[in-house]
Amino acid sequence: MTTPRKIAAGNWKMNGLGAQLTQAQALAHSHPAPSVDVLLCPPATLLSRLGETLAGSSIALGGQDCHSAEKGAHTGDISAPMLADAGASHVILGHSERRSDHGESSQTVAAKALAAWDAGLVTVICVGETLEERDQGITLDVIGTQLRESLPAGATAANTIVAYEPVWAIGTGRTPTLAQITDVHSFLRSALPDAMIPLLYGGSVNPSNAHDIFALDNVDGGLVGGASLKADDFSAIITALETA
Ligand code: PGA
């Protein structure tokens, strides 16, 4: 049976000056031929330079957000064609920090996804519940609604990756139990329009917990924040995925 692609994705968020490039270089060095897809999403300011640093490696590059318009009067924003032009093949959309810091709705995320596909980018679409929603027992309702509204018609394994990121697990060192991750991922798998769309888990993934999480059914990899900034940690996480 064919299974979805396995992906280790690093989200540097608003971290990294030029010196951070050495970490990417070390990562490429430690994984010259990874058996899983590896993706790094640096701040937009580092995209081109990271592309130069990683030239010849198999690590792919992604943006962390894009605008829904192709170009125009949107000061401070970045369009999908600009990301592609800078060397990105992927873009993260609907991360909970975008949803909370910038009030992004799922409808906005869907509009951005269409723009990203038009530019030839693969979208990494994030969904996840808050702790309050989990405590209320409405996790699957919230995630189902986010998925339905954020994913435009036409989402396939060729243009889309979905990441489950419980808001309360992001950057907190807390992770859901393995049973909680399994519940959400099996729900997502059945809700996806294409069963081959890779499903990533994100939220406090680190070298110690990665293997157990990646070994779960319907977990095809991880979207990693803090631990993707250090080559040693992210390298261990990639190895965990390769061996899960
Ligand atoms: P974290 O972030 O690994 O630092 O918790 C994950 C993410 O927000 O993508």
PDB file of C-alpha atoms and ligand atoms in Angstrom:
ATOM      1  CA  MET A   1       0.000   0.000   0.000  1.00  0.00           C
ATOM      2  CA  THR A   2       1.269   3.446  -0.795  1.00  0.00           C
ATOM      3  CA  THR A   3       1.482   5.868   2.073  1.00  0.00           C
ATOM      4  CA  PRO A   4       1.736   9.666   2.158  1.00  0.00           C
ATOM      5  CA  ARG A   5       5.160  11.302   1.859  1.00  0.00           C
ATOM      6  CA  LYS A   6       7.055  11.778   5.120  1.00  0.00           C
ATOM      7  CA  ILE A   7       8.073  15.334   5.869  1.00  0.00           C
ATOM      8  CA  ALA A   8      10.193  17.020   8.531  1.00  0.00           C
ATOM      9  CA  ALA A   9       9.420  20.736   8.328  1.00  0.00           C
ATOM     10  CA  GLY A  10      11.176  23.433  10.321  1.00  0.00           C
ATOM     11  CA  ASN A  11       9.457  26.732  11.051  1.00  0.00           C
ATOM     12  CA  TRP A  12      11.982  29.323  12.164  1.00  0.00           C
ATOM     13  CA  LYS A  13       9.216  31.894  12.830  1.00  0.00           C
ATOM     14  CA  MET A  14      10.652  35.389  13.514  1.00  0.00           C
ATOM     15  CA  ASN A  15      14.063  34.004  14.414  1.00  0.00           C
ATOM     16  CA  GLY A  16      17.343  34.108  12.578  1.00  0.00           C
ATOM     17  CA  LEU A  17      19.874  36.639  11.356  1.00  0.00           C
ATOM     18  CA  GLY A  18      22.588  35.751   8.858  1.00  0.00           C
ATOM     19  CA  ALA A  19      24.479  33.746  11.465  1.00  0.00           C
ATOM     20  CA  GLN A  20      21.611  31.246  11.564  1.00  0.00           C
ATOM     21  CA  LEU A  21      22.610  30.059   8.078  1.00  0.00           C
ATOM     22  CA  THR A  22      25.458  28.060   9.594  1.00  0.00           C
ATOM     23  CA  GLN A  23      22.867  25.860  11.327  1.00  0.00           C
ATOM     24  CA  ALA A  24      21.247  25.079   7.977  1.00  0.00           C
ATOM     25  CA  GLN A  25      24.639  24.325   6.519  1.00  0.00           C
ATOM     26  CA  ALA A  26      25.364  21.896   9.373  1.00  0.00           C
ATOM     27  CA  LEU A  27      21.965  20.285   8.889  1.00  0.00           C
ATOM     28  CA  ALA A  28      22.540  19.735   5.174  1.00  0.00           C
ATOM     29  CA  HIS A  29      25.929  18.295   6.017  1.00  0.00           C
ATOM     30  CA  SER A  30      24.492  15.819   8.539  1.00  0.00           C
ATOM     31  CA  HIS A  31      21.731  14.717   6.144  1.00  0.00           C
ATOM     32  CA  PRO A  32      23.219  14.691   2.650  1.00  0.00           C
ATOM     33  CA  ALA A  33      20.574  12.252   1.364  1.00  0.00           C
ATOM     34  CA  PRO A  34      17.601  12.132   3.730  1.00  0.00           C
ATOM     35  CA  SER A  35      15.053   9.392   3.078  1.00  0.00           C
ATOM     36  CA  VAL A  36      12.239  11.809   4.025  1.00  0.00           C
ATOM     37  CA  ASP A  37      11.398  15.263   2.673  1.00  0.00           C
ATOM     38  CA  VAL A  38      13.066  18.049   4.661  1.00  0.00           C
ATOM     39  CA  LEU A  39      11.711  21.583   4.532  1.00  0.00           C
ATOM     40  CA  LEU A  40      12.980  24.760   6.186  1.00  0.00           C
ATOM     41  CA  CYS A  41      10.793  27.854   6.476  1.00  0.00           C
ATOM     42  CA  PRO A  42      13.022  30.787   7.453  1.00  0.00           C
ATOM     43  CA  PRO A  43      11.938  34.396   7.828  1.00  0.00           C
ATOM     44  CA  ALA A  44      11.475  35.906   4.344  1.00  0.00           C
ATOM     45  CA  THR A  45      14.613  38.002   4.795  1.00  0.00           C
ATOM     46  CA  LEU A  46      16.721  34.831   4.763  1.00  0.00           C
ATOM     47  CA  LEU A  47      15.005  32.924   1.958  1.00  0.00           C
ATOM     48  CA  SER A  48      17.381  33.779  -0.872  1.00  0.00           C
ATOM     49  CA  ARG A  49      20.502  33.441   1.229  1.00  0.00           C
ATOM     50  CA  LEU A  50      19.294  30.133   2.631  1.00  0.00           C
ATOM     51  CA  GLY A  51      18.715  28.987  -0.951  1.00  0.00           C
ATOM     52  CA  GLU A  52      22.339  29.823  -1.740  1.00  0.00           C
ATOM     53  CA  THR A  53      23.545  28.096   1.430  1.00  0.00           C
ATOM     54  CA  LEU A  54      21.569  24.951   0.623  1.00  0.00           C
ATOM     55  CA  ALA A  55      22.292  24.848  -3.116  1.00  0.00           C
ATOM     56  CA  GLY A  56      22.925  21.239  -4.107  1.00  0.00           C
ATOM     57  CA  SER A  57      21.257  19.867  -0.972  1.00  0.00           C
ATOM     58  CA  SER A  58      17.875  18.161  -0.989  1.00  0.00           C
ATOM     59  CA  ILE A  59      16.384  20.513   1.629  1.00  0.00           C
ATOM     60  CA  ALA A  60      13.389  22.455   0.326  1.00  0.00           C
ATOM     61  CA  LEU A  61      12.498  26.028   1.290  1.00  0.00           C
ATOM     62  CA  GLY A  62       9.216  27.539   2.354  1.00  0.00           C
ATOM     63  CA  GLY A  63       7.718  30.866   3.359  1.00  0.00           C
ATOM     64  CA  GLN A  64       5.743  31.313   6.572  1.00  0.00           C
ATOM     65  CA  ASP A  65       2.808  33.230   5.071  1.00  0.00           C
ATOM     66  CA  CYS A  66       1.777  34.955   1.846  1.00  0.00           C
ATOM     67  CA  HIS A  67      -0.798  37.480   0.689  1.00  0.00           C
ATOM     68  CA  SER A  68      -3.822  36.390  -1.323  1.00  0.00           C
ATOM     69  CA  ALA A  69      -3.082  38.910  -4.076  1.00  0.00           C
ATOM     70  CA  GLU A  70      -0.406  38.394  -6.692  1.00  0.00           C
ATOM     71  CA  LYS A  71       0.975  41.918  -6.239  1.00  0.00           C
ATOM     72  CA  GLY A  72      -0.148  45.436  -5.408  1.00  0.00           C
ATOM     73  CA  ALA A  73      -0.503  48.073  -2.716  1.00  0.00           C
ATOM     74  CA  HIS A  74      -0.083  45.958   0.422  1.00  0.00           C
ATOM     75  CA  THR A  75       2.765  47.491   2.395  1.00  0.00           C
ATOM     76  CA  GLY A  76       4.757  44.958   4.340  1.00  0.00           C
ATOM     77  CA  ASP A  77       3.158  41.919   2.751  1.00  0.00           C
ATOM     78  CA  ILE A  78       4.755  39.275   0.557  1.00  0.00           C
ATOM     79  CA  SER A  79       3.033  37.562  -2.361  1.00  0.00           C
ATOM     80  CA  ALA A  80       3.209  33.905  -3.304  1.00  0.00           C
ATOM     81  CA  PRO A  81       5.046  34.630  -6.603  1.00  0.00           C
ATOM     82  CA  MET A  82       7.634  36.591  -4.580  1.00  0.00           C
ATOM     83  CA  LEU A  83       8.237  33.588  -2.335  1.00  0.00           C
ATOM     84  CA  ALA A  84       8.584  31.343  -5.367  1.00  0.00           C
ATOM     85  CA  ASP A  85      10.935  33.866  -6.967  1.00  0.00           C
ATOM     86  CA  ALA A  86      13.089  33.831  -3.812  1.00  0.00           C
ATOM     87  CA  GLY A  87      13.416  30.060  -4.018  1.00  0.00           C
ATOM     88  CA  ALA A  88      10.485  28.747  -1.976  1.00  0.00           C
ATOM     89  CA  SER A  89       8.554  25.671  -3.044  1.00  0.00           C
ATOM     90  CA  HIS A  90       6.229  25.650  -0.023  1.00  0.00           C
ATOM     91  CA  VAL A  91       4.390  28.107   2.224  1.00  0.00           C
ATOM     92  CA  ILE A  92       2.929  27.682   5.705  1.00  0.00           C
ATOM     93  CA  LEU A  93      -0.591  29.128   5.931  1.00  0.00           C
ATOM     94  CA  GLY A  94      -2.979  29.605   8.825  1.00  0.00           C
ATOM     95  CA  HIS A  95      -0.432  29.050  11.574  1.00  0.00           C
ATOM     96  CA  SER A  96      -2.117  29.793  14.905  1.00  0.00           C
ATOM     97  CA  GLU A  97       0.277  32.706  15.440  1.00  0.00           C
ATOM     98  CA  ARG A  98      -1.003  34.263  12.193  1.00  0.00           C
ATOM     99  CA  ARG A  99      -4.579  33.510  13.215  1.00  0.00           C
ATOM    100  CA  SER A 100      -4.099  35.149  16.647  1.00  0.00           C
ATOM    101  CA  ASP A 101      -1.528  37.910  15.927  1.00  0.00           C
ATOM    102  CA  HIS A 102      -3.161  39.015  12.672  1.00  0.00           C
ATOM    103  CA  GLY A 103      -6.762  37.931  13.090  1.00  0.00           C
ATOM    104  CA  GLU A 104      -6.586  35.612  10.085  1.00  0.00           C
ATOM    105  CA  SER A 105      -9.796  33.724   9.440  1.00  0.00           C
ATOM    106  CA  SER A 106      -9.997  30.359   7.751  1.00  0.00           C
ATOM    107  CA  GLN A 107     -11.541  32.152   4.757  1.00  0.00           C
ATOM    108  CA  THR A 108      -8.407  34.309   4.497  1.00  0.00           C
ATOM    109  CA  VAL A 109      -6.279  31.185   4.699  1.00  0.00           C
ATOM    110  CA  ALA A 110      -8.254  29.592   1.847  1.00  0.00           C
ATOM    111  CA  ALA A 111      -7.797  32.698  -0.326  1.00  0.00           C
ATOM    112  CA  LYS A 112      -4.067  32.637   0.364  1.00  0.00           C
ATOM    113  CA  ALA A 113      -3.923  28.932  -0.484  1.00  0.00           C
ATOM    114  CA  LEU A 114      -5.414  29.580  -3.920  1.00  0.00           C
ATOM    115  CA  ALA A 115      -2.812  32.295  -4.543  1.00  0.00           C
ATOM    116  CA  ALA A 116      -0.054  29.959  -3.380  1.00  0.00           C
ATOM    117  CA  TRP A 117      -1.189  27.158  -5.708  1.00  0.00           C
ATOM    118  CA  ASP A 118      -1.337  29.637  -8.587  1.00  0.00           C
ATOM    119  CA  ALA A 119       2.310  30.431  -7.898  1.00  0.00           C
ATOM    120  CA  GLY A 120       3.161  26.734  -7.876  1.00  0.00           C
ATOM    121  CA  LEU A 121       3.724  26.520  -4.119  1.00  0.00           C
ATOM    122  CA  VAL A 122       2.721  23.589  -1.913  1.00  0.00           C
ATOM    123  CA  THR A 123       0.682  24.846   1.039  1.00  0.00           C
ATOM    124  CA  VAL A 124       1.228  23.655   4.611  1.00  0.00           C
ATOM    125  CA  ILE A 125      -2.149  24.429   6.154  1.00  0.00           C
ATOM    126  CA  CYS A 126      -2.323  24.528   9.953  1.00  0.00           C
ATOM    127  CA  VAL A 127      -5.265  23.719  12.184  1.00  0.00           C
ATOM    128  CA  GLY A 128      -5.501  23.308  15.943  1.00  0.00           C
ATOM    129  CA  GLU A 129      -7.608  23.898  19.013  1.00  0.00           C
ATOM    130  CA  THR A 130      -6.976  26.152  22.011  1.00  0.00           C
ATOM    131  CA  LEU A 131      -6.786  24.676  25.499  1.00  0.00           C
ATOM    132  CA  GLU A 132     -10.184  26.169  26.276  1.00  0.00           C
ATOM    133  CA  GLU A 133     -11.702  24.410  23.269  1.00  0.00           C
ATOM    134  CA  ARG A 134     -10.084  21.113  24.262  1.00  0.00           C
ATOM    135  CA  ASP A 135     -11.400  21.477  27.816  1.00  0.00           C
ATOM    136  CA  GLN A 136     -14.868  22.110  26.404  1.00  0.00           C
ATOM    137  CA  GLY A 137     -14.666  18.855  24.467  1.00  0.00           C
ATOM    138  CA  ILE A 138     -15.053  20.535  21.076  1.00  0.00           C
ATOM    139  CA  THR A 139     -11.590  19.805  19.643  1.00  0.00           C
ATOM    140  CA  LEU A 140     -12.780  17.778  16.654  1.00  0.00           C
ATOM    141  CA  ASP A 141     -15.577  20.252  15.851  1.00  0.00           C
ATOM    142  CA  VAL A 142     -13.124  23.153  15.857  1.00  0.00           C
ATOM    143  CA  ILE A 143     -10.569  21.319  13.751  1.00  0.00           C
ATOM    144  CA  GLY A 144     -13.192  20.007  11.337  1.00  0.00           C
ATOM    145  CA  THR A 145     -14.503  23.522  10.764  1.00  0.00           C
ATOM    146  CA  GLN A 146     -11.015  24.984  10.341  1.00  0.00           C
ATOM    147  CA  LEU A 147     -10.116  22.283   7.834  1.00  0.00           C
ATOM    148  CA  ARG A 148     -13.311  22.656   5.821  1.00  0.00           C
ATOM    149  CA  GLU A 149     -13.016  26.442   5.654  1.00  0.00           C
ATOM    150  CA  SER A 150      -9.240  26.722   5.188  1.00  0.00           C
ATOM    151  CA  LEU A 151      -8.779  24.113   2.472  1.00  0.00           C
ATOM    152  CA  PRO A 152     -10.075  25.251  -0.912  1.00  0.00           C
ATOM    153  CA  ALA A 153     -11.648  22.764  -3.303  1.00  0.00           C
ATOM    154  CA  GLY A 154      -8.879  21.197  -5.332  1.00  0.00           C
ATOM    155  CA  ALA A 155      -6.598  20.297  -2.436  1.00  0.00           C
ATOM    156  CA  THR A 156      -4.571  17.201  -3.307  1.00  0.00           C
ATOM    157  CA  ALA A 157      -1.435  15.474  -2.105  1.00  0.00           C
ATOM    158  CA  ALA A 158       0.411  17.323  -4.861  1.00  0.00           C
ATOM    159  CA  ASN A 159      -0.390  20.805  -3.567  1.00  0.00           C
ATOM    160  CA  THR A 160      -1.231  20.418   0.120  1.00  0.00           C
ATOM    161  CA  ILE A 161       0.161  19.279   3.453  1.00  0.00           C
ATOM    162  CA  VAL A 162      -1.925  19.605   6.624  1.00  0.00           C
ATOM    163  CA  ALA A 163      -0.416  20.235  10.062  1.00  0.00           C
ATOM    164  CA  TYR A 164      -2.253  19.597  13.318  1.00  0.00           C
ATOM    165  CA  GLU A 165      -0.880  22.033  15.872  1.00  0.00           C
ATOM    166  CA  PRO A 166      -2.731  22.292  19.188  1.00  0.00           C
ATOM    167  CA  VAL A 167      -2.327  25.963  20.141  1.00  0.00           C
ATOM    168  CA  TRP A 168      -1.552  25.038  23.748  1.00  0.00           C
ATOM    169  CA  ALA A 169       1.340  22.797  22.687  1.00  0.00           C
ATOM    170  CA  ILE A 170       3.149  25.392  20.581  1.00  0.00           C
ATOM    171  CA  GLY A 171       6.325  26.660  22.216  1.00  0.00           C
ATOM    172  CA  THR A 172       5.159  25.472  25.627  1.00  0.00           C
ATOM    173  CA  GLY A 173       7.014  22.191  26.050  1.00  0.00           C
ATOM    174  CA  ARG A 174       3.612  20.521  26.541  1.00  0.00           C
ATOM    175  CA  THR A 175       2.450  17.906  24.099  1.00  0.00           C
ATOM    176  CA  PRO A 176      -0.836  16.054  23.820  1.00  0.00           C
ATOM    177  CA  THR A 177      -0.821  12.397  24.819  1.00  0.00           C
ATOM    178  CA  LEU A 178      -0.115   9.958  22.011  1.00  0.00           C
ATOM    179  CA  ALA A 179      -3.772   8.898  22.203  1.00  0.00           C
ATOM    180  CA  GLN A 180      -4.919  12.504  21.743  1.00  0.00           C
ATOM    181  CA  ILE A 181      -2.685  12.932  18.697  1.00  0.00           C
ATOM    182  CA  THR A 182      -3.949   9.638  17.261  1.00  0.00           C
ATOM    183  CA  ASP A 183      -7.583  10.697  17.722  1.00  0.00           C
ATOM    184  CA  VAL A 184      -7.132  13.989  15.904  1.00  0.00           C
ATOM    185  CA  HIS A 185      -5.012  12.538  13.117  1.00  0.00           C
ATOM    186  CA  SER A 186      -7.408   9.702  12.365  1.00  0.00           C
ATOM    187  CA  PHE A 187     -10.238  12.236  12.305  1.00  0.00           C
ATOM    188  CA  LEU A 188      -8.245  14.466   9.933  1.00  0.00           C
ATOM    189  CA  ARG A 189      -7.341  11.547   7.691  1.00  0.00           C
ATOM    190  CA  SER A 190     -10.984  10.678   7.187  1.00  0.00           C
ATOM    191  CA  ALA A 191     -11.909  14.338   6.651  1.00  0.00           C
ATOM    192  CA  LEU A 192      -9.251  15.017   3.993  1.00  0.00           C
ATOM    193  CA  PRO A 193     -10.315  15.157   0.361  1.00  0.00           C
ATOM    194  CA  ASP A 194      -7.259  13.101  -0.650  1.00  0.00           C
ATOM    195  CA  ALA A 195      -6.020  10.331   1.655  1.00  0.00           C
ATOM    196  CA  MET A 196      -2.452  10.840   0.411  1.00  0.00           C
ATOM    197  CA  ILE A 197      -2.187  14.397   1.770  1.00  0.00           C
ATOM    198  CA  PRO A 198       0.641  14.263   4.337  1.00  0.00           C
ATOM    199  CA  LEU A 199      -0.487  14.955   7.905  1.00  0.00           C
ATOM    200  CA  LEU A 200       2.070  16.569  10.197  1.00  0.00           C
ATOM    201  CA  TYR A 201       1.971  16.984  13.951  1.00  0.00           C
ATOM    202  CA  GLY A 202       3.357  20.241  15.391  1.00  0.00           C
ATOM    203  CA  GLY A 203       3.773  21.611  18.906  1.00  0.00           C
ATOM    204  CA  SER A 204       6.833  21.085  21.127  1.00  0.00           C
ATOM    205  CA  VAL A 205       8.298  18.295  19.008  1.00  0.00           C
ATOM    206  CA  ASN A 206      11.851  17.635  20.221  1.00  0.00           C
ATOM    207  CA  PRO A 207      14.509  14.926  19.812  1.00  0.00           C
ATOM    208  CA  SER A 208      13.135  12.997  22.813  1.00  0.00           C
ATOM    209  CA  ASN A 209       9.477  12.791  21.849  1.00  0.00           C
ATOM    210  CA  ALA A 210       9.765  12.783  18.033  1.00  0.00           C
ATOM    211  CA  HIS A 211      10.125   9.043  17.491  1.00  0.00           C
ATOM    212  CA  ASP A 212       7.053   8.097  19.536  1.00  0.00           C
ATOM    213  CA  ILE A 213       4.947  10.753  17.806  1.00  0.00           C
ATOM    214  CA  PHE A 214       6.149   9.850  14.300  1.00  0.00           C
ATOM    215  CA  ALA A 215       5.466   6.151  14.918  1.00  0.00           C
ATOM    216  CA  LEU A 216       1.731   6.871  15.350  1.00  0.00           C
ATOM    217  CA  ASP A 217      -0.778   5.938  12.667  1.00  0.00           C
ATOM    218  CA  ASN A 218      -1.596   8.816  10.338  1.00  0.00           C
ATOM    219  CA  VAL A 219       1.347  10.954  11.470  1.00  0.00           C
ATOM    220  CA  ASP A 220       3.498  11.541   8.397  1.00  0.00           C
ATOM    221  CA  GLY A 221       5.985  13.916   9.987  1.00  0.00           C
ATOM    222  CA  GLY A 222       6.312  17.083  12.004  1.00  0.00           C
ATOM    223  CA  LEU A 223       6.165  20.849  11.825  1.00  0.00           C
ATOM    224  CA  VAL A 224       8.861  21.906  14.232  1.00  0.00           C
ATOM    225  CA  GLY A 225       9.419  25.384  15.652  1.00  0.00           C
ATOM    226  CA  GLY A 226      11.999  25.894  18.404  1.00  0.00           C
ATOM    227  CA  ALA A 227      13.864  22.633  17.840  1.00  0.00           C
ATOM    228  CA  SER A 228      14.378  23.406  14.136  1.00  0.00           C
ATOM    229  CA  LEU A 229      16.681  26.312  14.973  1.00  0.00           C
ATOM    230  CA  LYS A 230      19.468  24.031  16.187  1.00  0.00           C
ATOM    231  CA  ALA A 231      21.023  21.738  13.592  1.00  0.00           C
ATOM    232  CA  ASP A 232      21.698  18.979  16.126  1.00  0.00           C
ATOM    233  CA  ASP A 233      18.127  18.910  17.398  1.00  0.00           C
ATOM    234  CA  PHE A 234      16.487  19.088  13.983  1.00  0.00           C
ATOM    235  CA  SER A 235      18.887  16.499  12.657  1.00  0.00           C
ATOM    236  CA  ALA A 236      17.849  14.112  15.440  1.00  0.00           C
ATOM    237  CA  ILE A 237      14.200  14.781  14.606  1.00  0.00           C
ATOM    238  CA  ILE A 238      14.804  13.994  10.927  1.00  0.00           C
ATOM    239  CA  THR A 239      16.492  10.736  11.940  1.00  0.00           C
ATOM    240  CA  ALA A 240      13.535   9.930  14.194  1.00  0.00           C
ATOM    241  CA  LEU A 241      11.216  10.329  11.208  1.00  0.00           C
ATOM    242  CA  GLU A 242      13.456   8.263   8.951  1.00  0.00           C
ATOM    243  CA  THR A 243      13.421   5.408  11.450  1.00  0.00           C
ATOM    244  CA  ALA A 244       9.831   5.649  12.698  1.00  0.00           C
TER     245      ALA A 244
HETATM  246  P1  PGA B   1       7.257  24.596  18.527  1.00  0.00           P
HETATM  247  O1  PGA B   1       6.436  25.305  17.346  1.00  0.00           O
HETATM  248  O2  PGA B   1       7.888  23.363  17.954  1.00  0.00           O
HETATM  249  O3  PGA B   1       8.269  25.634  18.963  1.00  0.00           O
HETATM  250  O4  PGA B   1       6.276  24.267  19.603  1.00  0.00           O
HETATM  251  C1  PGA B   1       5.748  24.549  16.395  1.00  0.00           C
HETATM  252  C2  PGA B   1       5.079  25.472  15.404  1.00  0.00           C
HETATM  253  O5  PGA B   1       4.482  26.463  15.828  1.00  0.00           O
HETATM  254  O6  PGA B   1       5.121  25.238  14.172  1.00  0.00           O
END
